[in-house]
Amino acid sequence: MSATSTITSTTRESTVVHPIVVQFIGRLGTEVPNARRNALGFVSHETTISTSGFDRTSPYNTAILLTAPKGAIDKLHQGDVYAISCKLISSNNRRLDDLYCGTTTILRIGKNDSIGVEYEKDVMNKVSMVALGIVVKMETVPKGDGKRGGKIVLTLTSVDFDPIDQSPVCWMTKHIVERCHQSDKFHSFCKEGAEVQIAGLIEGYDDKEWAWETRLQVYNITPCNDSTPNPNVTEKGKSGDACDSSVAKVACQKEDKMAAGINTSHKRKATKSRILAARWNKRVKVNAAHRAMRRDHGID
């Protein structure tokens, strides 16, 4: 276990988690022996996600590991086709990414001998993803005539805890946004530094940036207003600073100014209270002195 694998409760509480859920559908491959994973109670099977590519002309099966608790062994059979709700943890390198699932999220669709030879075409682009993350890059894909205003590709960074190492990992995903989804709200808020939740179908894998690619179906956008970075991301990932952009910094600066204004207001109120208290104490002392003098002269 690496030095970064020991995670304290403080680390977990200070790490902003942006999980990615994948609704996997595919054929289960052979079990991948791994002594460390097995000792920790996990078993992994190799499988693939069938995609067409963003241009829909480059069909490819990208290998990935389906990892489940040992208690799910009786439910997983090599060669059978399954629909499983999983959590994605990417490796950010040539190692296979992981889809983690529980024992209650496994649905067997069919046995090996009952699935036709056209299975690969049937499940192509059928794996869905719901990604929560921070926008770190926006690219406009020109139209076929070279003019701008076509599709937009969003690159997100997400952070989640590896169930095996219990360490936070950061990775990227890419999401293509068609013109039909580019509303006024999208252009107003979906900028670098915005926190977004995107649902789409996986249509490819970028093996240069180790990023899964989806075509957006539904999205929700929240402008970034938290300047707290994720300082505890392992060496497997990239920086998790949610506000490392000009747009986000402006939002954070506005929030700081508001906080400063509140603090200034509190200071003014506190100063006024101290002045009033001093005046009252002075008046009390003066009155006490007058009463003492009247007693000394036998007036009271």
C-alpha positions as a Python dict, from the first residue, in 0.01 Angstrom:
ca = {
    (1, 'M'): (0, 0, 0),
    (2, 'S'): (137, 341, -94),
    (3, 'A'): (202, 620, 156),
    (4, 'T'): (-98, 807, 19),
    (5, 'S'): (-333, 517, 85),
    (6, 'T'): (-376, 595, 456),
    (7, 'I'): (-654, 854, 463),
    (8, 'T'): (-764, 1026, 781),
    (9, 'S'): (-1116, 1145, 853),
    (10, 'T'): (-988, 1503, 814),
    (11, 'T'): (-869, 1423, 461),
    (12, 'R'): (-1204, 1271, 366),
    (13, 'E'): (-1399, 1564, 509),
    (14, 'S'): (-1178, 1823, 334),
    (15, 'T'): (-1195, 1655, -8),
    (16, 'V'): (-1475, 1775, -237),
    (17, 'V'): (-1607, 1461, -406),
    (18, 'H'): (-1750, 1465, -759),
    (19, 'P'): (-1855, 1104, -831),
    (20, 'I'): (-1932, 954, -1171),
    (21, 'V'): (-2202, 688, -1206),
    (22, 'V'): (-2202, 454, -1506),
    (23, 'Q'): (-2496, 236, -1610),
    (24, 'F'): (-2297, -46, -1765),
    (25, 'I'): (-2430, -300, -2012),
    (26, 'G'): (-2198, -562, -2153),
    (27, 'R'): (-2056, -912, -2153),
    (28, 'L'): (-1849, -1026, -1857),
    (29, 'G'): (-1499, -1142, -1945),
    (30, 'T'): (-1244, -1352, -1761),
    (31, 'E'): (-1149, -1294, -1399),
    (32, 'V'): (-828, -1095, -1354),
    (33, 'P'): (-622, -1242, -1066),
    (34, 'N'): (-492, -981, -823),
    (35, 'A'): (-365, -1100, -485),
    (36, 'R'): (-395, -759, -318),
    (37, 'R'): (-751, -695, -437),
    (38, 'N'): (-857, -1046, -346),
    (39, 'A'): (-707, -1007, 3),
    (40, 'L'): (-910, -688, 51),
    (41, 'G'): (-1232, -863, -50),
    (42, 'F'): (-1265, -764, -418),
    (43, 'V'): (-1275, -959, -742),
    (44, 'S'): (-1224, -807, -1091),
    (45, 'H'): (-1340, -925, -1432),
    (46, 'E'): (-1227, -781, -1761),
    (47, 'T'): (-1499, -650, -1989),
    (48, 'T'): (-1539, -389, -2264),
    (49, 'I'): (-1747, -83, -2349),
    (50, 'S'): (-1848, -75, -2715),
    (51, 'T'): (-1844, 273, -2873),
    (52, 'S'): (-1861, 435, -3216),
    (53, 'G'): (-1633, 736, -3148),
    (54, 'F'): (-1741, 1101, -3145),
    (55, 'D'): (-1754, 1099, -3524),
    (56, 'R'): (-1953, 772, -3513),
    (57, 'T'): (-1725, 618, -3772),
    (58, 'S'): (-1463, 458, -3546),
    (59, 'P'): (-1621, 160, -3366),
    (60, 'Y'): (-1402, 26, -3088),
    (61, 'N'): (-1424, -189, -2777),
    (62, 'T'): (-1239, -28, -2486),
    (63, 'A'): (-1132, -266, -2211),
    (64, 'I'): (-1226, -190, -1851),
    (65, 'L'): (-1239, -381, -1522),
    (66, 'L'): (-1566, -464, -1349),
    (67, 'T'): (-1479, -487, -979),
    (68, 'A'): (-1720, -621, -718),
    (69, 'P'): (-1710, -752, -360),
    (70, 'K'): (-1635, -1122, -326),
    (71, 'G'): (-1991, -1169, -212),
    (72, 'A'): (-2102, -1109, -573),
    (73, 'I'): (-1902, -1402, -717),
    (74, 'D'): (-2209, -1626, -737),
    (75, 'K'): (-2389, -1358, -942),
    (76, 'L'): (-2113, -1303, -1197),
    (77, 'H'): (-2055, -1564, -1467),
    (78, 'Q'): (-1803, -1533, -1748),
    (79, 'G'): (-1961, -1481, -2089),
    (80, 'D'): (-2302, -1369, -1961),
    (81, 'V'): (-2443, -1024, -2037),
    (82, 'Y'): (-2523, -787, -1751),
    (83, 'A'): (-2673, -445, -1681),
    (84, 'I'): (-2502, -301, -1371),
    (85, 'S'): (-2503, 35, -1193),
    (86, 'C'): (-2139, 120, -1116),
    (87, 'K'): (-1905, 389, -989),
    (88, 'L'): (-1619, 488, -1221),
    (89, 'I'): (-1264, 526, -1091),
    (90, 'S'): (-1012, 610, -1365),
    (91, 'S'): (-643, 525, -1354),
    (92, 'N'): (-504, 823, -1554),
    (93, 'N'): (-258, 587, -1721),
    (94, 'R'): (-239, 271, -1931),
    (95, 'R'): (-383, 59, -1652),
    (96, 'L'): (-746, -34, -1701),
    (97, 'D'): (-1007, 184, -1534),
    (98, 'D'): (-1244, 33, -1279),
    (99, 'L'): (-1621, 10, -1260),
    (100, 'Y'): (-1710, -67, -897),
    (101, 'C'): (-2046, -225, -823),
    (102, 'G'): (-2227, -367, -523),
    (103, 'T'): (-2400, -700, -487),
    (104, 'T'): (-2747, -544, -520),
    (105, 'T'): (-2692, -355, -848),
    (106, 'I'): (-2623, -657, -1073),
    (107, 'L'): (-2885, -762, -1329),
    (108, 'R'): (-2812, -1055, -1559),
    (109, 'I'): (-2973, -998, -1897),
    (110, 'G'): (-2886, -1324, -2066),
    (111, 'K'): (-2662, -1627, -2067),
    (112, 'N'): (-2370, -1666, -2301),
    (113, 'D'): (-2540, -1916, -2532),
    (114, 'S'): (-2859, -1706, -2564),
    (115, 'I'): (-2691, -1387, -2691),
    (116, 'G'): (-2666, -1349, -3069),
    (117, 'V'): (-2356, -1272, -3271),
    (118, 'E'): (-2482, -917, -3335),
    (119, 'Y'): (-2451, -839, -2965),
    (120, 'E'): (-2161, -594, -3007),
    (121, 'K'): (-2366, -376, -3244),
    (122, 'D'): (-2672, -394, -3020),
    (123, 'V'): (-2493, -251, -2715),
    (124, 'M'): (-2279, 6, -2897),
    (125, 'N'): (-2321, 353, -2740),
    (126, 'K'): (-2570, 211, -2487),
    (127, 'V'): (-2360, 267, -2172),
    (128, 'S'): (-2472, 584, -1995),
    (129, 'M'): (-2277, 812, -1762),
    (130, 'V'): (-2380, 1076, -1509),
    (131, 'A'): (-2072, 1289, -1437),
    (132, 'L'): (-2040, 1556, -1169),
    (133, 'G'): (-1731, 1775, -1199),
    (134, 'I'): (-1562, 2109, -1262),
    (135, 'V'): (-1524, 2248, -1615),
    (136, 'V'): (-1152, 2290, -1691),
    (137, 'K'): (-1166, 2334, -2068),
    (138, 'M'): (-1414, 2431, -2341),
    (139, 'E'): (-1342, 2370, -2709),
    (140, 'T'): (-1560, 2470, -3002),
    (141, 'V'): (-1569, 2218, -3285),
    (142, 'P'): (-1614, 2408, -3616),
    (143, 'K'): (-1887, 2318, -3858),
    (144, 'G'): (-1802, 2122, -4168),
    (145, 'D'): (-1761, 2446, -4366),
    (146, 'G'): (-1498, 2569, -4119),
    (147, 'K'): (-1726, 2823, -3950),
    (148, 'R'): (-1748, 2842, -3574),
    (149, 'G'): (-2065, 2788, -3379),
    (150, 'G'): (-2084, 2410, -3401),
    (151, 'K'): (-2045, 2158, -3123),
    (152, 'I'): (-1870, 2229, -2792),
    (153, 'V'): (-1655, 1978, -2607),
    (154, 'L'): (-1643, 2021, -2228),
    (155, 'T'): (-1360, 1867, -2028),
    (156, 'L'): (-1444, 1798, -1663),
    (157, 'T'): (-1233, 1693, -1368),
    (158, 'S'): (-1393, 1470, -1106),
    (159, 'V'): (-1272, 1340, -770),
    (160, 'D'): (-1378, 1029, -582),
    (161, 'F'): (-1235, 780, -334),
    (162, 'D'): (-1091, 453, -463),
    (163, 'P'): (-1278, 179, -271),
    (164, 'I'): (-962, -32, -257),
    (165, 'D'): (-697, 224, -157),
    (166, 'Q'): (-945, 455, 20),
    (167, 'S'): (-751, 742, -139),
    (168, 'P'): (-897, 1032, -344),
    (169, 'V'): (-834, 1012, -718),
    (170, 'C'): (-886, 1288, -976),
    (171, 'W'): (-942, 1228, -1348),
    (172, 'M'): (-1094, 1385, -1660),
    (173, 'T'): (-1393, 1312, -1883),
    (174, 'K'): (-1501, 1475, -2210),
    (175, 'H'): (-1856, 1563, -2311),
    (176, 'I'): (-1976, 1684, -2650),
    (177, 'V'): (-2259, 1940, -2644),
    (178, 'E'): (-2474, 1964, -2955),
    (179, 'R'): (-2618, 2299, -3064),
    (180, 'C'): (-2967, 2194, -2948),
    (181, 'H'): (-2839, 2194, -2587),
    (182, 'Q'): (-2657, 2527, -2608),
    (183, 'S'): (-2920, 2745, -2442),
    (184, 'D'): (-2876, 3096, -2301),
    (185, 'K'): (-2828, 2941, -1958),
    (186, 'F'): (-2556, 2717, -2094),
    (187, 'H'): (-2358, 3006, -2245),
    (188, 'S'): (-2412, 3225, -1937),
    (189, 'F'): (-2299, 2981, -1672),
    (190, 'C'): (-2112, 2693, -1832),
    (191, 'K'): (-1763, 2840, -1828),
    (192, 'E'): (-1430, 2727, -1692),
    (193, 'G'): (-1464, 2681, -1317),
    (194, 'A'): (-1838, 2602, -1323),
    (195, 'E'): (-1961, 2294, -1142),
    (196, 'V'): (-2179, 2086, -1374),
    (197, 'Q'): (-2364, 1759, -1373),
    (198, 'I'): (-2386, 1597, -1714),
    (199, 'A'): (-2576, 1288, -1826),
    (200, 'G'): (-2488, 1130, -2159),
    (201, 'L'): (-2401, 815, -2349),
    (202, 'I'): (-2039, 701, -2372),
    (203, 'E'): (-1933, 719, -2736),
    (204, 'G'): (-1555, 697, -2718),
    (205, 'Y'): (-1230, 698, -2522),
    (206, 'D'): (-939, 942, -2562),
    (207, 'D'): (-629, 728, -2507),
    (208, 'K'): (-403, 1035, -2514),
    (209, 'E'): (-571, 1212, -2220),
    (210, 'W'): (-709, 891, -2062),
    (211, 'A'): (-1062, 1034, -2077),
    (212, 'W'): (-1396, 873, -2151),
    (213, 'E'): (-1607, 1068, -2401),
    (214, 'T'): (-1984, 1112, -2389),
    (215, 'R'): (-2247, 1285, -2598),
    (216, 'L'): (-2450, 1508, -2368),
    (217, 'Q'): (-2820, 1436, -2318),
    (218, 'V'): (-2907, 1634, -2002),
    (219, 'Y'): (-2710, 1880, -1791),
    (220, 'N'): (-2732, 2095, -1481),
    (221, 'I'): (-2496, 2389, -1419),
    (222, 'T'): (-2390, 2551, -1093),
    (223, 'P'): (-2145, 2847, -1108),
    (224, 'C'): (-1843, 2780, -889),
    (225, 'N'): (-1850, 2967, -559),
    (226, 'D'): (-1602, 2769, -350),
    (227, 'S'): (-1237, 2866, -354),
    (228, 'T'): (-1133, 2562, -149),
    (229, 'P'): (-918, 2322, -355),
    (230, 'N'): (-883, 1948, -309),
    (231, 'P'): (-535, 1929, -153),
    (232, 'N'): (-534, 1554, -93),
    (233, 'V'): (-555, 1404, -443),
    (234, 'T'): (-319, 1112, -493),
    (235, 'E'): (-34, 1110, -742),
    (236, 'K'): (-260, 916, -978),
    (237, 'G'): (-467, 1227, -1046),
    (238, 'K'): (-438, 1592, -1127),
    (239, 'S'): (-501, 1903, -918),
    (240, 'G'): (-855, 1922, -787),
    (241, 'D'): (-872, 2299, -741),
    (242, 'A'): (-1234, 2383, -817),
    (243, 'C'): (-1163, 2754, -861),
    (244, 'D'): (-848, 2755, -1073),
    (245, 'S'): (-986, 2977, -1350),
    (246, 'S'): (-1053, 3344, -1415),
    (247, 'V'): (-1432, 3305, -1402),
    (248, 'A'): (-1420, 3111, -1079),
    (249, 'K'): (-1173, 3354, -923),
    (250, 'V'): (-1408, 3645, -999),
    (251, 'A'): (-1692, 3458, -828),
    (252, 'C'): (-1469, 3379, -533),
    (253, 'Q'): (-1348, 3743, -514),
    (254, 'K'): (-1708, 3866, -506),
    (255, 'E'): (-1781, 3629, -223),
    (256, 'D'): (-1471, 3750, -38),
    (257, 'K'): (-1584, 4113, -80),
    (258, 'M'): (-1926, 4026, 57),
    (259, 'A'): (-1764, 3857, 354),
    (260, 'A'): (-1537, 4158, 401),
    (261, 'G'): (-1839, 4388, 394),
    (262, 'I'): (-2012, 4179, 657),
    (263, 'N'): (-1701, 4184, 873),
    (264, 'T'): (-1672, 4562, 835),
    (265, 'S'): (-2034, 4602, 935),
    (266, 'H'): (-1977, 4388, 1244),
    (267, 'K'): (-1671, 4595, 1331),
    (268, 'R'): (-1868, 4923, 1304),
    (269, 'K'): (-2143, 4782, 1527),
    (270, 'A'): (-1888, 4656, 1778),
    (271, 'T'): (-1713, 4997, 1788),
    (272, 'K'): (-2042, 5178, 1843),
    (273, 'S'): (-2131, 4937, 2122),
    (274, 'R'): (-1799, 4997, 2292),
    (275, 'I'): (-1849, 5378, 2276),
    (276, 'L'): (-2199, 5352, 2423),
    (277, 'A'): (-2073, 5119, 2695),
    (278, 'A'): (-1791, 5361, 2783),
    (279, 'R'): (-2036, 5653, 2805),
    (280, 'W'): (-2267, 5451, 3027),
    (281, 'N'): (-1983, 5348, 3258),
    (282, 'K'): (-1868, 5709, 3284),
    (283, 'R'): (-2221, 5821, 3370),
    (284, 'V'): (-2252, 5549, 3635),
    (285, 'K'): (-1921, 5655, 3792),
    (286, 'V'): (-2023, 6022, 3794),
    (287, 'N'): (-2357, 5940, 3956),
    (288, 'A'): (-2185, 5723, 4216),
    (289, 'A'): (-1942, 6008, 4298),
    (290, 'H'): (-2231, 6253, 4339),
    (291, 'R'): (-2414, 6019, 4574),
    (292, 'A'): (-2098, 5966, 4784),
    (293, 'M'): (-2047, 6345, 4810),
    (294, 'R'): (-2410, 6399, 4917),
    (295, 'R'): (-2372, 6133, 5189),
    (296, 'D'): (-2052, 6294, 5316),
    (297, 'H'): (-2234, 6628, 5355),
    (298, 'G'): (-2536, 6470, 5517),
    (299, 'I'): (-2765, 6566, 5236),
    (300, 'D'): (-2904, 6213, 5186),
}
